[in-house]
C-alpha cells in the first residue's frame, strides 16, 4: 500500500532475481543489478525489459574511486 511512489519491478537477465527500480526507467538507461552487479540497460518499458549493457569489453576497471 504505497500511494504515489511506485517502484518498478525488473528481472535481471543475468541472475534472474527480481529487483525494484525507484526511478522511472527510460529506454537506454543503465542499471546495475543489485544482486549480481551485472551492467544492464533498459531496452523496453512496457513491459520493462532489461538487457546486458554493451560496455566496452576493455573497460573492466571496477574500483575506480579517485
Ligand atoms: Zn542480477
mmCIF file of C-alpha atoms and ligand atoms in Angstrom:
data_model
loop_
_atom_site.group_PDB
_atom_site.id
_atom_site.type_symbol
_atom_site.label_atom_id
_atom_site.label_comp_id
_atom_site.label_asym_id
_atom_site.label_seq_id
_atom_site.Cartn_x
_atom_site.Cartn_y
_atom_site.Cartn_z
ATOM 1 C CA UNK A 1 0.000 0.000 0.000
ATOM 2 C CA UNK A 2 2.184 2.802 -1.115
ATOM 3 C CA UNK A 3 0.312 5.678 -2.525
ATOM 4 C CA UNK A 4 2.020 7.752 -5.105
ATOM 5 C CA UNK A 5 5.507 6.397 -5.022
ATOM 6 C CA UNK A 6 5.703 3.252 -7.005
ATOM 7 C CA UNK A 7 8.776 1.220 -7.521
ATOM 8 C CA UNK A 8 9.008 -0.679 -10.727
ATOM 9 C CA UNK A 9 9.919 -4.293 -10.660
ATOM 10 C CA UNK A 10 12.515 -5.631 -13.010
ATOM 11 C CA UNK A 11 14.054 -9.027 -13.556
ATOM 12 C CA UNK A 12 17.759 -9.306 -14.035
ATOM 13 C CA UNK A 13 18.525 -11.306 -17.187
ATOM 14 C CA UNK A 14 21.761 -12.454 -15.633
ATOM 15 C CA UNK A 15 20.859 -13.834 -12.227
ATOM 16 C CA UNK A 16 17.096 -13.935 -12.679
ATOM 17 C CA UNK A 17 16.450 -12.081 -9.449
ATOM 18 C CA UNK A 18 13.731 -9.515 -9.190
ATOM 19 C CA UNK A 19 14.603 -6.092 -8.010
ATOM 20 C CA UNK A 20 12.820 -2.812 -7.940
ATOM 21 C CA UNK A 21 13.807 0.385 -9.602
ATOM 22 C CA UNK A 22 12.912 3.528 -7.748
ATOM 23 C CA UNK A 23 13.234 5.938 -10.584
ATOM 24 C CA UNK A 24 11.114 5.895 -13.675
ATOM 25 C CA UNK A 25 13.175 3.958 -16.169
ATOM 26 C CA UNK A 26 13.828 5.190 -19.650
ATOM 27 C CA UNK A 27 14.891 3.237 -22.674
ATOM 28 C CA UNK A 28 18.641 3.222 -22.803
ATOM 29 C CA UNK A 29 19.010 3.843 -19.105
ATOM 30 C CA UNK A 30 21.790 1.906 -17.495
ATOM 31 C CA UNK A 31 21.082 -0.038 -14.359
ATOM 32 C CA UNK A 32 23.276 -2.202 -12.229
ATOM 33 C CA UNK A 33 21.715 -5.312 -10.808
ATOM 34 C CA UNK A 34 21.853 -5.087 -7.005
ATOM 35 C CA UNK A 35 22.191 -8.842 -6.753
ATOM 36 C CA UNK A 36 24.924 -9.747 -9.201
ATOM 37 C CA UNK A 37 26.171 -6.324 -10.258
ATOM 38 C CA UNK A 38 25.586 -7.009 -13.896
ATOM 39 C CA UNK A 39 25.549 -3.961 -16.089
ATOM 40 C CA UNK A 40 22.116 -3.726 -17.577
ATOM 41 C CA UNK A 41 20.326 -1.444 -19.909
ATOM 42 C CA UNK A 42 16.637 -0.750 -20.307
ATOM 43 C CA UNK A 43 15.524 -1.800 -23.753
ATOM 44 C CA UNK A 44 11.774 -1.836 -23.263
ATOM 45 C CA UNK A 45 9.281 -0.229 -20.949
ATOM 46 C CA UNK A 46 6.017 -1.994 -21.497
ATOM 47 C CA UNK A 47 6.778 -4.445 -20.106
ATOM 48 C CA UNK A 48 10.065 -3.451 -18.596
ATOM 49 C CA UNK A 49 12.820 -5.374 -20.318
ATOM 50 C CA UNK A 50 16.454 -5.337 -19.351
ATOM 51 C CA UNK A 51 19.368 -6.488 -21.399
ATOM 52 C CA UNK A 52 23.042 -6.655 -20.760
ATOM 53 C CA UNK A 53 24.644 -3.365 -21.304
ATOM 54 C CA UNK A 54 27.048 -3.304 -24.190
ATOM 55 C CA UNK A 55 30.002 -1.900 -22.420
ATOM 56 C CA UNK A 56 33.445 -1.782 -23.865
ATOM 57 C CA UNK A 57 34.972 -5.162 -23.143
ATOM 58 C CA UNK A 58 38.171 -3.359 -22.338
ATOM 59 C CA UNK A 59 36.515 -1.307 -19.663
ATOM 60 C CA UNK A 60 36.838 -3.511 -16.649
ATOM 61 C CA UNK A 61 38.047 -1.030 -14.121
ATOM 62 C CA UNK A 62 35.761 -1.582 -11.224
ATOM 63 C CA UNK A 63 37.430 0.065 -8.282
ATOM 64 C CA UNK A 64 37.956 3.473 -9.763
ATOM 65 C CA UNK A 65 37.054 5.746 -6.902
ATOM 66 C CA UNK A 66 39.576 8.514 -7.225
HETATM 67 ZN ZN1 LIG B 1 21.482 -9.877 -11.487
#
